[in-house]
Tab-separated table of C-alpha atoms in Angstrom:
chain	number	residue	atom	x	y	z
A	1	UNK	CA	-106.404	-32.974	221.618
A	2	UNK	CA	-109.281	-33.351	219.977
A	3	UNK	CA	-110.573	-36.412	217.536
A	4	UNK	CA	-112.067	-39.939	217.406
A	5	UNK	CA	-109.455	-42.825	217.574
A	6	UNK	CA	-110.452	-46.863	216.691
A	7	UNK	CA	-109.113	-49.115	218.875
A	8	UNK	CA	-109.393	-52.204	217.108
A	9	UNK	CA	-108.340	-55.418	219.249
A	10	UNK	CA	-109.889	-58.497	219.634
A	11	UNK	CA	-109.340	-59.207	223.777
A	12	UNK	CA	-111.654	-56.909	225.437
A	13	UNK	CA	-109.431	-56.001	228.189
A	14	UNK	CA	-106.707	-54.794	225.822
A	15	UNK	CA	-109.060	-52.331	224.527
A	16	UNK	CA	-109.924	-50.895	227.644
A	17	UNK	CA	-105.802	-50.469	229.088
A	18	UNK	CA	-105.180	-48.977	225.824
A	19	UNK	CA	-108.460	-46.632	225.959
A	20	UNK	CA	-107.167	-45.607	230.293
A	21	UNK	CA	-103.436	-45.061	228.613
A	22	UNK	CA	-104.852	-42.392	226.097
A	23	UNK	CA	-107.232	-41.218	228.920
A	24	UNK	CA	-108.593	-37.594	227.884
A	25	UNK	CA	-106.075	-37.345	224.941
A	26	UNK	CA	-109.712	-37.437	222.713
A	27	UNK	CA	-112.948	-36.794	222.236
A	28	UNK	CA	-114.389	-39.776	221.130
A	29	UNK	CA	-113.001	-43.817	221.559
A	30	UNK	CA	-114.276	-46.492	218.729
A	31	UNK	CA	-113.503	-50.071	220.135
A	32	UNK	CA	-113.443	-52.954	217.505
A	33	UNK	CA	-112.961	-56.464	218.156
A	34	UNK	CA	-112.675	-58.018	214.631
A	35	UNK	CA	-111.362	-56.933	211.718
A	36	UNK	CA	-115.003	-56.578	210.045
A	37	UNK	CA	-116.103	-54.034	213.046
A	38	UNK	CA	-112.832	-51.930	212.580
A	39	UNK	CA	-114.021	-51.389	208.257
A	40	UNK	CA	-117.479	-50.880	209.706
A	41	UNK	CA	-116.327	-48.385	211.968
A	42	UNK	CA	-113.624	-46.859	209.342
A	43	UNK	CA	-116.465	-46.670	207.206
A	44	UNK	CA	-119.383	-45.021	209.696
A	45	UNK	CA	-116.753	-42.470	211.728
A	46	UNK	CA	-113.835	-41.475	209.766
A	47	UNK	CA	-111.134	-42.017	212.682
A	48	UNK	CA	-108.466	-39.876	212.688
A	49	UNK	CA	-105.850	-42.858	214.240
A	50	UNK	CA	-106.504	-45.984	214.004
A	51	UNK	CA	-104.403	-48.391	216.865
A	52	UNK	CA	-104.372	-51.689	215.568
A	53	UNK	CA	-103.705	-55.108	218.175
A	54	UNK	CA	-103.009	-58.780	217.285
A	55	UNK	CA	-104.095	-61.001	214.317
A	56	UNK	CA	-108.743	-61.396	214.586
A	57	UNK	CA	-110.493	-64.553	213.779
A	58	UNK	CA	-111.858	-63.227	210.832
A	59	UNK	CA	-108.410	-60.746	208.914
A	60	UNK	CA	-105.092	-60.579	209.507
A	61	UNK	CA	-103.426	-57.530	210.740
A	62	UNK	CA	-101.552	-57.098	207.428
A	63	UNK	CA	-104.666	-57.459	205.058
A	64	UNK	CA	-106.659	-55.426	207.402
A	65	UNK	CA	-104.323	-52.388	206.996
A	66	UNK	CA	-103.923	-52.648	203.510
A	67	UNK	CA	-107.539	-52.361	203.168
A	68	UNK	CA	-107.492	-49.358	205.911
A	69	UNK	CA	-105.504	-47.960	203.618
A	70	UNK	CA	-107.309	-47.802	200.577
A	71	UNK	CA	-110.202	-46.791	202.322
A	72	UNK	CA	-109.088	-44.185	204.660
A	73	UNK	CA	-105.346	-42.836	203.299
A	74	UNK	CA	-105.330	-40.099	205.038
A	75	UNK	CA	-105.740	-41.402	208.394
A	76	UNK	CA	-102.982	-42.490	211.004
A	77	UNK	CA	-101.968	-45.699	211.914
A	78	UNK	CA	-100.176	-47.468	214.808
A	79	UNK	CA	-99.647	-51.140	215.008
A	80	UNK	CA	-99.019	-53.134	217.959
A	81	UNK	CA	-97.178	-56.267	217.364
A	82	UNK	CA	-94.702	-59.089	219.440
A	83	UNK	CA	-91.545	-57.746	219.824
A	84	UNK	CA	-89.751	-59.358	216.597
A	85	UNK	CA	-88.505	-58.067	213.707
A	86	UNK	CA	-90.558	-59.839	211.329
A	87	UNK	CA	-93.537	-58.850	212.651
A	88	UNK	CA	-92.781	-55.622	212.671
A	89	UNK	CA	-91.458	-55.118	208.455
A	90	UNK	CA	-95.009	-56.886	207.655
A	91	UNK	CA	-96.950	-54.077	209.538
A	92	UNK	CA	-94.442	-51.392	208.194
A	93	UNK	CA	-95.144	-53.609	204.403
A	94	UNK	CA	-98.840	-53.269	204.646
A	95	UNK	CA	-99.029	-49.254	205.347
A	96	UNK	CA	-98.343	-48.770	209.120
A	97	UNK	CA	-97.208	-45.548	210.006
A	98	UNK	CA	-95.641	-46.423	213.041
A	99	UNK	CA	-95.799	-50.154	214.688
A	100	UNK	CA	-94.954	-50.484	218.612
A	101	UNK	CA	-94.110	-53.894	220.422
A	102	UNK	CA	-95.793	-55.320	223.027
A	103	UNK	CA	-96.340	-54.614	226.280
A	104	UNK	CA	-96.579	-50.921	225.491
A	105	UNK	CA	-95.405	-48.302	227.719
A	106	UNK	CA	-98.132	-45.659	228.449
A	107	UNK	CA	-95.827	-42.778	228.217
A	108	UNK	CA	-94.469	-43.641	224.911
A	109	UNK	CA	-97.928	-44.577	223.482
A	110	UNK	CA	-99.126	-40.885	224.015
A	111	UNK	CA	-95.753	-39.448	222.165
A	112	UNK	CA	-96.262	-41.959	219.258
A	113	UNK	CA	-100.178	-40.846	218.789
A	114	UNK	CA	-99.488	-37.043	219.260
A	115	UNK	CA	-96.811	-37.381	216.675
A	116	UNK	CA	-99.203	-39.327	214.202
A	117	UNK	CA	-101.130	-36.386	214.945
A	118	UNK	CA	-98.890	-33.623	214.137
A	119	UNK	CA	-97.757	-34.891	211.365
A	120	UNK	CA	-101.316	-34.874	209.776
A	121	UNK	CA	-101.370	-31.430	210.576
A	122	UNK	CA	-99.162	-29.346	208.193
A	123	UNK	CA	-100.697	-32.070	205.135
A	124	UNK	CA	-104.162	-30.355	206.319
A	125	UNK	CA	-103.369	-26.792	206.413
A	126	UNK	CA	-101.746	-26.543	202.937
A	127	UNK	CA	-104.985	-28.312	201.315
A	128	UNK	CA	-107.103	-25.804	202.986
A	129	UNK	CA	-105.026	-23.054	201.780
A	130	UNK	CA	-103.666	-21.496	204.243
A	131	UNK	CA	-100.109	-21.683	202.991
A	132	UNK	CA	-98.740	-18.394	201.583
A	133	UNK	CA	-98.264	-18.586	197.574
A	134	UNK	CA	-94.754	-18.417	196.217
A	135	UNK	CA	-93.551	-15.115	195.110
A	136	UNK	CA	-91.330	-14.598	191.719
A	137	UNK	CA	-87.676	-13.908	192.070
A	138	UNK	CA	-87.704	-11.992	189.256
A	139	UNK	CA	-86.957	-8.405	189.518
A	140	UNK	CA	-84.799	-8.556	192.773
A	141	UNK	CA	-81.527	-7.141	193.065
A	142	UNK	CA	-79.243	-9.898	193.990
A	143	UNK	CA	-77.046	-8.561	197.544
């Protein structure tokens, strides 16, 4: 697949597992380590998904999505967040599209972007118009 992806986490080495676990899945990595680098990015690249790790020193994970979201709505996002209930419904509140727990399993993590992926697809194709218009029913002899 092709794209750009921000990686926004503020421990350096979770970056880079996460970045080896999507290996070739695309073209181009974005790594942030505070929440001001991830809107700087957002704002310079466009991301198509946007994986998002752990509270920064400078946003929380739940005001930094919200203001992902106004920025960029029609990008993807995937949180990563301790395995607890709570912590999951605030990323879900504040405009995740899909929130993992930690540790992540590399398998899964490729599934969960490639279906953040497809389902930006089929959004795409019917604002470039390539969906078929609707024909009348008017006329037709019913069976």
């Amino acid at each position: 697949m092709s794209g750009t992806v921000l990686i926004a986490d503020r421990i350096a080495t979770n970056r880079i597992v996460l970045r080896s676990m999507l290996g070739k899945l695309f073209d181009n990595y974005l790594m942030a380590d505070s929440g001001l680098s991830a809107i700087d990015c957002l704002v310079d690249h466009a991301p198509d998904v946007a994986i998002v790790s752990g509270d920064f020193t400078d946003w929380e994970v739940s005001a930094l999505l919200v203001r992902m979201r106004l920025m960029a709505p029609g990008m993807r996002v995937l949180c990563l967040v301790p395995n607890s209930l709570p912590a999951r419904m605030v990323a879900f509140d504040a405009g995740s599209d899909d929130v993992m727990a930690q540790p992540v399993d590399h398998s899964l993590l490729i599934a969960r972007v490639r279906r953040l992926l497809r389902t930006a697809g089929p959004v795409q194709a019917m604002a470039s118009g390539l969906a078929e218009p609707s024909k009348s029913f008017e006329g037709l002899v019913p069976i």
